[in-house]
Amino acid sequence: MNRPLLCALALVIPICASAQNPTKPEETEVWSPVPKIVTPAAKCGDAPSDAIQLFDGRNLDEWKSARGGGPAGWTVSKGVMTVNKKAGDIETKRLFTNYQLHVEWRVPTNVTGSGQARGNSGVFLAATEDGGYELQIMDSYNNTTYVNGQAGSMYKQNPPLVNAMRKPGEWNVYDVVWTAPTFNADGTLKSPARVTVLHNGVLVQNDFALKGTTQYIGLPSYKAHGAAPIRLQAHGDPSPPISFRNIWVREL
Ligand code: MG
């Protein structure tokens, strides 16, 4: 096609015009859709205007027992919730798919034990029939264990890039971006779950693609599921329980 005819066509067929390298700044400007306004919190780390506050220090209204669905039996006192190991895991009443999550947690100063039996808890980013996908919580400040089971690991799948742990008595912060796995109609995996985690502002999981649910024994695998609760672990070890505060989520 000769050049004058091509240019004439480009005037009426935008796709042809876009195939040419733009020569004006306006040609690469996009003006819509305009991103929705979200008001950030006054204090960094607090919930922005479009977040769902899952725990604001007052009550466990957003939570239920993962065993039978009754009331979440953890302790709330002075703006903090503390694991009640006898009551077992708790999980959100709401179900989530893709989201941004903020969780603050603290290992007590009187923590005891070693390895996995020291301040162990966890955030199951989607709780499923076969357990779910655990972002490990434990005391990894001067405490040796298998690295794919230390704080900031995706349990037994991927160690954290670095150890950004604060010592017992100080608050740790997880900021998580979770992309749920997707499944084909026949139940086979379409796309794996992906996770990015900042631990105290430090990148520890960088868009990691999970191989399936995180298993204590055996290899990970996927079983099709839909939207799921976020679950907090009451680990069975005898060390004093850890605490949580300021938990919020933004659905994506
Ligand atoms: Mg755990």
PDB file of C-alpha atoms and ligand atoms in Angstrom:
ATOM      1  CA  MET A   1       0.000   0.000   0.000  1.00  0.00           C
ATOM      2  CA  ASN A   2       1.418   3.409  -0.850  1.00  0.00           C
ATOM      3  CA  ARG A   3       2.105   5.880   1.927  1.00  0.00           C
ATOM      4  CA  PRO A   4      -0.577   8.553   1.127  1.00  0.00           C
ATOM      5  CA  LEU A   5      -3.285   5.863   1.061  1.00  0.00           C
ATOM      6  CA  LEU A   6      -2.033   4.398   4.371  1.00  0.00           C
ATOM      7  CA  CYS A   7      -2.163   7.846   6.008  1.00  0.00           C
ATOM      8  CA  ALA A   8      -5.661   8.462   4.665  1.00  0.00           C
ATOM      9  CA  LEU A   9      -6.832   5.149   6.090  1.00  0.00           C
ATOM     10  CA  ALA A  10      -5.179   5.923   9.428  1.00  0.00           C
ATOM     11  CA  LEU A  11      -7.501   8.928   9.799  1.00  0.00           C
ATOM     12  CA  VAL A  12     -10.577   6.698   9.800  1.00  0.00           C
ATOM     13  CA  ILE A  13      -9.150   3.497  11.312  1.00  0.00           C
ATOM     14  CA  PRO A  14      -7.674   4.309  14.763  1.00  0.00           C
ATOM     15  CA  ILE A  15      -5.948   0.948  15.014  1.00  0.00           C
ATOM     16  CA  CYS A  16      -3.770   1.860  12.036  1.00  0.00           C
ATOM     17  CA  ALA A  17      -2.928   5.232  13.555  1.00  0.00           C
ATOM     18  CA  SER A  18      -1.917   3.573  16.836  1.00  0.00           C
ATOM     19  CA  ALA A  19       0.407   1.252  14.991  1.00  0.00           C
ATOM     20  CA  GLN A  20       2.569   4.226  14.078  1.00  0.00           C
ATOM     21  CA  ASN A  21       4.980   5.580  16.654  1.00  0.00           C
ATOM     22  CA  PRO A  22       3.273   8.620  18.262  1.00  0.00           C
ATOM     23  CA  THR A  23       4.856  11.958  17.491  1.00  0.00           C
ATOM     24  CA  LYS A  24       2.883  14.169  19.920  1.00  0.00           C
ATOM     25  CA  PRO A  25       2.772  13.877  23.754  1.00  0.00           C
ATOM     26  CA  GLU A  26      -1.065  13.899  23.715  1.00  0.00           C
ATOM     27  CA  GLU A  27      -1.159  10.675  21.727  1.00  0.00           C
ATOM     28  CA  THR A  28       0.102   8.655  24.710  1.00  0.00           C
ATOM     29  CA  GLU A  29      -2.083  10.358  27.358  1.00  0.00           C
ATOM     30  CA  VAL A  30      -4.964   8.348  28.873  1.00  0.00           C
ATOM     31  CA  TRP A  31      -7.708  10.374  30.617  1.00  0.00           C
ATOM     32  CA  SER A  32     -10.253   7.770  31.620  1.00  0.00           C
ATOM     33  CA  PRO A  33     -11.439   5.856  33.488  1.00  0.00           C
ATOM     34  CA  VAL A  34     -10.385   8.136  36.348  1.00  0.00           C
ATOM     35  CA  PRO A  35      -9.117   6.163  39.404  1.00  0.00           C
ATOM     36  CA  LYS A  36     -11.524   6.231  42.349  1.00  0.00           C
ATOM     37  CA  ILE A  37     -10.479   8.489  45.220  1.00  0.00           C
ATOM     38  CA  VAL A  38      -9.311   6.661  48.373  1.00  0.00           C
ATOM     39  CA  THR A  39      -8.490   8.778  51.405  1.00  0.00           C
ATOM     40  CA  PRO A  40      -5.391   7.464  53.139  1.00  0.00           C
ATOM     41  CA  ALA A  41      -5.369   7.242  56.923  1.00  0.00           C
ATOM     42  CA  ALA A  42      -3.836  10.106  58.897  1.00  0.00           C
ATOM     43  CA  LYS A  43      -1.352   7.629  60.335  1.00  0.00           C
ATOM     44  CA  CYS A  44       0.566   5.308  58.033  1.00  0.00           C
ATOM     45  CA  GLY A  45      -0.543   1.709  58.624  1.00  0.00           C
ATOM     46  CA  ASP A  46      -4.102   2.602  59.587  1.00  0.00           C
ATOM     47  CA  ALA A  47      -7.013   1.678  57.334  1.00  0.00           C
ATOM     48  CA  PRO A  48      -7.680   3.851  54.272  1.00  0.00           C
ATOM     49  CA  SER A  49     -11.241   4.946  53.462  1.00  0.00           C
ATOM     50  CA  ASP A  50     -12.171   1.912  51.348  1.00  0.00           C
ATOM     51  CA  ALA A  51     -10.862  -0.760  53.737  1.00  0.00           C
ATOM     52  CA  ILE A  52     -12.902  -3.234  55.769  1.00  0.00           C
ATOM     53  CA  GLN A  53     -11.617  -3.077  59.345  1.00  0.00           C
ATOM     54  CA  LEU A  54     -11.468  -6.698  60.511  1.00  0.00           C
ATOM     55  CA  PHE A  55     -10.206  -5.834  63.994  1.00  0.00           C
ATOM     56  CA  ASP A  56     -10.035  -2.315  65.379  1.00  0.00           C
ATOM     57  CA  GLY A  57      -9.271  -3.227  68.981  1.00  0.00           C
ATOM     58  CA  ARG A  58     -12.865  -3.330  70.220  1.00  0.00           C
ATOM     59  CA  ASN A  59     -14.473  -6.692  69.444  1.00  0.00           C
ATOM     60  CA  LEU A  60     -14.396  -9.878  67.369  1.00  0.00           C
ATOM     61  CA  ASP A  61     -17.605  -9.100  65.453  1.00  0.00           C
ATOM     62  CA  GLU A  62     -15.922  -9.840  62.103  1.00  0.00           C
ATOM     63  CA  TRP A  63     -14.649 -13.240  63.319  1.00  0.00           C
ATOM     64  CA  LYS A  64     -16.007 -16.676  64.143  1.00  0.00           C
ATOM     65  CA  SER A  65     -14.575 -19.942  65.367  1.00  0.00           C
ATOM     66  CA  ALA A  66     -13.062 -22.031  62.575  1.00  0.00           C
ATOM     67  CA  ARG A  67     -14.359 -25.068  64.507  1.00  0.00           C
ATOM     68  CA  GLY A  68     -18.096 -25.120  64.017  1.00  0.00           C
ATOM     69  CA  GLY A  69     -18.602 -21.431  63.276  1.00  0.00           C
ATOM     70  CA  GLY A  70     -19.544 -20.315  66.818  1.00  0.00           C
ATOM     71  CA  PRO A  71     -18.226 -17.138  68.432  1.00  0.00           C
ATOM     72  CA  ALA A  72     -14.481 -16.527  68.114  1.00  0.00           C
ATOM     73  CA  GLY A  73     -13.202 -17.371  71.583  1.00  0.00           C
ATOM     74  CA  TRP A  74     -10.058 -15.252  71.647  1.00  0.00           C
ATOM     75  CA  THR A  75      -9.407 -12.596  74.289  1.00  0.00           C
ATOM     76  CA  VAL A  76      -9.861  -8.884  73.592  1.00  0.00           C
ATOM     77  CA  SER A  77      -8.307  -6.451  76.043  1.00  0.00           C
ATOM     78  CA  LYS A  78      -6.857  -2.943  75.791  1.00  0.00           C
ATOM     79  CA  GLY A  79      -7.220  -2.806  71.999  1.00  0.00           C
ATOM     80  CA  VAL A  80      -5.449  -6.103  71.429  1.00  0.00           C
ATOM     81  CA  MET A  81      -6.702  -9.612  70.696  1.00  0.00           C
ATOM     82  CA  THR A  82      -4.779 -12.580  72.003  1.00  0.00           C
ATOM     83  CA  VAL A  83      -4.875 -16.165  70.803  1.00  0.00           C
ATOM     84  CA  ASN A  84      -6.844 -18.576  72.999  1.00  0.00           C
ATOM     85  CA  LYS A  85      -5.277 -21.906  72.110  1.00  0.00           C
ATOM     86  CA  LYS A  86      -8.146 -23.871  73.652  1.00  0.00           C
ATOM     87  CA  ALA A  87     -10.650 -22.061  71.421  1.00  0.00           C
ATOM     88  CA  GLY A  88      -8.695 -22.945  68.268  1.00  0.00           C
ATOM     89  CA  ASP A  89      -8.332 -21.052  65.004  1.00  0.00           C
ATOM     90  CA  ILE A  90     -10.598 -18.133  64.161  1.00  0.00           C
ATOM     91  CA  GLU A  91     -11.608 -16.922  60.705  1.00  0.00           C
ATOM     92  CA  THR A  92     -13.426 -14.018  59.086  1.00  0.00           C
ATOM     93  CA  LYS A  93     -17.180 -14.257  58.629  1.00  0.00           C
ATOM     94  CA  ARG A  94     -16.680 -12.609  55.232  1.00  0.00           C
ATOM     95  CA  LEU A  95     -15.212 -14.405  52.247  1.00  0.00           C
ATOM     96  CA  PHE A  96     -12.511 -12.860  50.083  1.00  0.00           C
ATOM     97  CA  THR A  97     -10.872 -13.442  46.720  1.00  0.00           C
ATOM     98  CA  ASN A  98      -8.192 -10.899  45.775  1.00  0.00           C
ATOM     99  CA  TYR A  99      -7.160  -8.339  48.349  1.00  0.00           C
ATOM    100  CA  GLN A 100      -4.623  -6.184  50.180  1.00  0.00           C
ATOM    101  CA  LEU A 101      -4.292  -7.126  53.855  1.00  0.00           C
ATOM    102  CA  HIS A 102      -2.695  -5.374  56.840  1.00  0.00           C
ATOM    103  CA  VAL A 103      -2.038  -7.369  60.035  1.00  0.00           C
ATOM    104  CA  GLU A 104      -0.098  -6.350  63.151  1.00  0.00           C
ATOM    105  CA  TRP A 105       1.121  -9.067  65.531  1.00  0.00           C
ATOM    106  CA  ARG A 106       3.304  -9.339  68.613  1.00  0.00           C
ATOM    107  CA  VAL A 107       5.200 -12.171  70.247  1.00  0.00           C
ATOM    108  CA  PRO A 108       5.015 -11.776  74.054  1.00  0.00           C
ATOM    109  CA  THR A 109       8.165 -10.919  76.009  1.00  0.00           C
ATOM    110  CA  ASN A 110       7.664 -14.066  78.103  1.00  0.00           C
ATOM    111  CA  VAL A 111       7.782 -16.309  75.024  1.00  0.00           C
ATOM    112  CA  THR A 112       9.268 -19.744  75.627  1.00  0.00           C
ATOM    113  CA  GLY A 113      10.298 -22.742  73.544  1.00  0.00           C
ATOM    114  CA  SER A 114      12.371 -23.030  70.421  1.00  0.00           C
ATOM    115  CA  GLY A 115      11.987 -23.751  66.721  1.00  0.00           C
ATOM    116  CA  GLN A 116       8.375 -24.079  65.617  1.00  0.00           C
ATOM    117  CA  ALA A 117       7.255 -24.203  69.270  1.00  0.00           C
ATOM    118  CA  ARG A 118       8.042 -20.508  69.886  1.00  0.00           C
ATOM    119  CA  GLY A 119       5.323 -17.931  69.205  1.00  0.00           C
ATOM    120  CA  ASN A 120       3.832 -19.947  66.354  1.00  0.00           C
ATOM    121  CA  SER A 121       0.637 -18.688  64.712  1.00  0.00           C
ATOM    122  CA  GLY A 122      -0.143 -17.871  61.098  1.00  0.00           C
ATOM    123  CA  VAL A 123      -2.396 -16.130  58.625  1.00  0.00           C
ATOM    124  CA  PHE A 124      -4.178 -18.474  56.234  1.00  0.00           C
ATOM    125  CA  LEU A 125      -4.675 -16.114  53.317  1.00  0.00           C
ATOM    126  CA  ALA A 126      -7.533 -18.300  52.089  1.00  0.00           C
ATOM    127  CA  ALA A 127      -8.769 -21.014  54.437  1.00  0.00           C
ATOM    128  CA  THR A 128      -9.866 -24.053  52.456  1.00  0.00           C
ATOM    129  CA  GLU A 129     -11.035 -27.610  53.153  1.00  0.00           C
ATOM    130  CA  ASP A 130      -7.483 -28.920  53.131  1.00  0.00           C
ATOM    131  CA  GLY A 131      -6.136 -26.125  55.321  1.00  0.00           C
ATOM    132  CA  GLY A 132      -5.338 -23.247  53.013  1.00  0.00           C
ATOM    133  CA  TYR A 133      -2.323 -21.086  52.317  1.00  0.00           C
ATOM    134  CA  GLU A 134      -0.363 -20.142  55.446  1.00  0.00           C
ATOM    135  CA  LEU A 135       1.813 -17.069  55.773  1.00  0.00           C
ATOM    136  CA  GLN A 136       3.842 -18.112  58.817  1.00  0.00           C
ATOM    137  CA  ILE A 137       3.826 -16.153  62.051  1.00  0.00           C
ATOM    138  CA  MET A 138       6.277 -17.127  64.786  1.00  0.00           C
ATOM    139  CA  ASP A 139       9.190 -15.763  66.770  1.00  0.00           C
ATOM    140  CA  SER A 140      12.063 -15.691  64.291  1.00  0.00           C
ATOM    141  CA  TYR A 141      14.174 -13.296  66.346  1.00  0.00           C
ATOM    142  CA  ASN A 142      17.216 -15.371  67.305  1.00  0.00           C
ATOM    143  CA  ASN A 143      15.288 -18.599  66.826  1.00  0.00           C
ATOM    144  CA  THR A 144      16.454 -21.219  64.350  1.00  0.00           C
ATOM    145  CA  THR A 145      14.056 -23.443  62.435  1.00  0.00           C
ATOM    146  CA  TYR A 146      13.706 -24.672  58.852  1.00  0.00           C
ATOM    147  CA  VAL A 147      13.853 -21.513  56.734  1.00  0.00           C
ATOM    148  CA  ASN A 148      10.709 -22.297  54.752  1.00  0.00           C
ATOM    149  CA  GLY A 149       8.896 -22.358  58.097  1.00  0.00           C
ATOM    150  CA  GLN A 150      10.221 -19.167  59.711  1.00  0.00           C
ATOM    151  CA  ALA A 151       8.261 -15.905  60.009  1.00  0.00           C
ATOM    152  CA  GLY A 152       7.524 -14.417  56.596  1.00  0.00           C
ATOM    153  CA  SER A 153       7.656 -17.784  54.828  1.00  0.00           C
ATOM    154  CA  MET A 154       4.846 -19.258  52.792  1.00  0.00           C
ATOM    155  CA  TYR A 155       4.868 -22.363  54.937  1.00  0.00           C
ATOM    156  CA  LYS A 156       7.062 -25.142  53.492  1.00  0.00           C
ATOM    157  CA  GLN A 157       6.998 -23.536  50.050  1.00  0.00           C
ATOM    158  CA  ASN A 158       9.101 -20.390  50.087  1.00  0.00           C
ATOM    159  CA  PRO A 159      11.372 -18.837  52.750  1.00  0.00           C
ATOM    160  CA  PRO A 160      11.288 -15.062  53.233  1.00  0.00           C
ATOM    161  CA  LEU A 161      13.809 -13.117  51.142  1.00  0.00           C
ATOM    162  CA  VAL A 162      15.242 -11.724  54.412  1.00  0.00           C
ATOM    163  CA  ASN A 163      14.532 -11.928  58.144  1.00  0.00           C
ATOM    164  CA  ALA A 164      12.913  -8.588  59.110  1.00  0.00           C
ATOM    165  CA  MET A 165      11.692  -9.778  62.527  1.00  0.00           C
ATOM    166  CA  ARG A 166      11.288  -7.445  65.497  1.00  0.00           C
ATOM    167  CA  LYS A 167      12.065  -8.856  68.929  1.00  0.00           C
ATOM    168  CA  PRO A 168       9.452 -10.183  71.381  1.00  0.00           C
ATOM    169  CA  GLY A 169       7.329  -7.421  72.907  1.00  0.00           C
ATOM    170  CA  GLU A 170       7.504  -5.256  69.763  1.00  0.00           C
ATOM    171  CA  TRP A 171       4.796  -5.129  67.079  1.00  0.00           C
ATOM    172  CA  ASN A 172       5.429  -6.730  63.713  1.00  0.00           C
ATOM    173  CA  VAL A 173       3.490  -5.705  60.609  1.00  0.00           C
ATOM    174  CA  TYR A 174       2.513  -7.750  57.562  1.00  0.00           C
ATOM    175  CA  ASP A 175       1.251  -6.009  54.443  1.00  0.00           C
ATOM    176  CA  VAL A 176       0.078  -8.594  51.946  1.00  0.00           C
ATOM    177  CA  VAL A 177      -1.177  -8.547  48.362  1.00  0.00           C
ATOM    178  CA  TRP A 178      -3.053 -11.778  47.661  1.00  0.00           C
ATOM    179  CA  THR A 179      -4.170 -12.966  44.236  1.00  0.00           C
ATOM    180  CA  ALA A 180      -6.385 -16.010  44.577  1.00  0.00           C
ATOM    181  CA  PRO A 181      -5.870 -19.034  42.347  1.00  0.00           C
ATOM    182  CA  THR A 182      -8.360 -19.590  39.538  1.00  0.00           C
ATOM    183  CA  PHE A 183      -9.727 -22.908  38.343  1.00  0.00           C
ATOM    184  CA  ASN A 184     -11.190 -24.302  35.134  1.00  0.00           C
ATOM    185  CA  ALA A 185     -14.747 -25.654  35.030  1.00  0.00           C
ATOM    186  CA  ASP A 186     -13.386 -29.194  35.429  1.00  0.00           C
ATOM    187  CA  GLY A 187     -11.586 -28.220  38.648  1.00  0.00           C
ATOM    188  CA  THR A 188      -8.070 -28.119  37.224  1.00  0.00           C
ATOM    189  CA  LEU A 189      -5.827 -25.188  38.003  1.00  0.00           C
ATOM    190  CA  LYS A 190      -6.082 -22.222  35.622  1.00  0.00           C
ATOM    191  CA  SER A 191      -3.717 -19.820  37.401  1.00  0.00           C
ATOM    192  CA  PRO A 192      -1.841 -20.260  40.698  1.00  0.00           C
ATOM    193  CA  ALA A 193      -2.249 -18.107  43.805  1.00  0.00           C
ATOM    194  CA  ARG A 194       0.294 -15.293  43.978  1.00  0.00           C
ATOM    195  CA  VAL A 195       1.471 -13.433  47.040  1.00  0.00           C
ATOM    196  CA  THR A 196       3.562 -10.391  47.846  1.00  0.00           C
ATOM    197  CA  VAL A 197       4.411  -9.716  51.501  1.00  0.00           C
ATOM    198  CA  LEU A 198       6.137  -6.839  53.282  1.00  0.00           C
ATOM    199  CA  HIS A 199       7.300  -7.619  56.831  1.00  0.00           C
ATOM    200  CA  ASN A 200       7.820  -4.401  58.775  1.00  0.00           C
ATOM    201  CA  GLY A 201       8.026  -2.584  55.423  1.00  0.00           C
ATOM    202  CA  VAL A 202      10.648  -4.991  54.060  1.00  0.00           C
ATOM    203  CA  LEU A 203       9.842  -7.166  51.030  1.00  0.00           C
ATOM    204  CA  VAL A 204       9.892 -10.852  52.023  1.00  0.00           C
ATOM    205  CA  GLN A 205       7.671 -12.467  49.344  1.00  0.00           C
ATOM    206  CA  ASN A 206       7.900 -11.020  45.837  1.00  0.00           C
ATOM    207  CA  ASP A 207       4.908 -12.101  43.740  1.00  0.00           C
ATOM    208  CA  PHE A 208       5.516 -15.722  44.699  1.00  0.00           C
ATOM    209  CA  ALA A 209       3.387 -18.265  42.805  1.00  0.00           C
ATOM    210  CA  LEU A 210       2.204 -20.970  45.193  1.00  0.00           C
ATOM    211  CA  LYS A 211       2.317 -24.640  44.292  1.00  0.00           C
ATOM    212  CA  GLY A 212      -0.892 -25.322  46.197  1.00  0.00           C
ATOM    213  CA  THR A 213      -2.100 -25.221  49.782  1.00  0.00           C
ATOM    214  CA  THR A 214       0.635 -25.254  52.440  1.00  0.00           C
ATOM    215  CA  GLN A 215       0.976 -28.698  53.995  1.00  0.00           C
ATOM    216  CA  TYR A 216       2.635 -29.768  57.270  1.00  0.00           C
ATOM    217  CA  ILE A 217       3.307 -33.204  55.781  1.00  0.00           C
ATOM    218  CA  GLY A 218       3.566 -33.905  52.065  1.00  0.00           C
ATOM    219  CA  LEU A 219       3.686 -31.844  48.921  1.00  0.00           C
ATOM    220  CA  PRO A 220       1.399 -28.930  48.104  1.00  0.00           C
ATOM    221  CA  SER A 221      -1.410 -29.355  45.601  1.00  0.00           C
ATOM    222  CA  TYR A 222      -4.498 -27.468  44.485  1.00  0.00           C
ATOM    223  CA  LYS A 223      -8.124 -28.348  45.040  1.00  0.00           C
ATOM    224  CA  ALA A 224     -10.630 -26.009  43.349  1.00  0.00           C
ATOM    225  CA  HIS A 225     -12.261 -23.441  45.647  1.00  0.00           C
ATOM    226  CA  GLY A 226     -13.957 -20.086  45.495  1.00  0.00           C
ATOM    227  CA  ALA A 227     -13.950 -17.061  47.798  1.00  0.00           C
ATOM    228  CA  ALA A 228     -12.653 -18.033  51.243  1.00  0.00           C
ATOM    229  CA  PRO A 229     -12.260 -16.683  54.772  1.00  0.00           C
ATOM    230  CA  ILE A 230      -8.984 -15.359  56.167  1.00  0.00           C
ATOM    231  CA  ARG A 231      -7.988 -17.527  59.136  1.00  0.00           C
ATOM    232  CA  LEU A 232      -5.696 -16.892  62.127  1.00  0.00           C
ATOM    233  CA  GLN A 233      -3.943 -19.884  63.659  1.00  0.00           C
ATOM    234  CA  ALA A 234      -4.057 -21.038  67.262  1.00  0.00           C
ATOM    235  CA  HIS A 235      -0.980 -23.256  67.136  1.00  0.00           C
ATOM    236  CA  GLY A 236      -0.840 -26.170  69.539  1.00  0.00           C
ATOM    237  CA  ASP A 237       2.613 -25.504  70.985  1.00  0.00           C
ATOM    238  CA  PRO A 238       2.813 -24.690  74.724  1.00  0.00           C
ATOM    239  CA  SER A 239       4.529 -21.280  74.426  1.00  0.00           C
ATOM    240  CA  PRO A 240       2.577 -18.184  75.622  1.00  0.00           C
ATOM    241  CA  PRO A 241       0.101 -16.963  72.961  1.00  0.00           C
ATOM    242  CA  ILE A 242       0.780 -14.112  70.558  1.00  0.00           C
ATOM    243  CA  SER A 243      -1.444 -11.064  70.047  1.00  0.00           C
ATOM    244  CA  PHE A 244      -2.917  -9.142  67.108  1.00  0.00           C
ATOM    245  CA  ARG A 245      -4.136  -5.593  66.511  1.00  0.00           C
ATOM    246  CA  ASN A 246      -5.223  -3.343  63.630  1.00  0.00           C
ATOM    247  CA  ILE A 247      -6.279  -5.822  60.951  1.00  0.00           C
ATOM    248  CA  TRP A 248      -7.841  -4.459  57.774  1.00  0.00           C
ATOM    249  CA  VAL A 249      -8.418  -5.586  54.203  1.00  0.00           C
ATOM    250  CA  ARG A 250      -9.100  -3.898  50.851  1.00  0.00           C
ATOM    251  CA  GLU A 251     -10.830  -6.023  48.260  1.00  0.00           C
ATOM    252  CA  LEU A 252      -9.269  -5.743  44.805  1.00  0.00           C
TER     253      LEU A 252
HETATM  254 MG    MG B   1       1.995 -21.385  61.973  1.00  0.00          MG
END
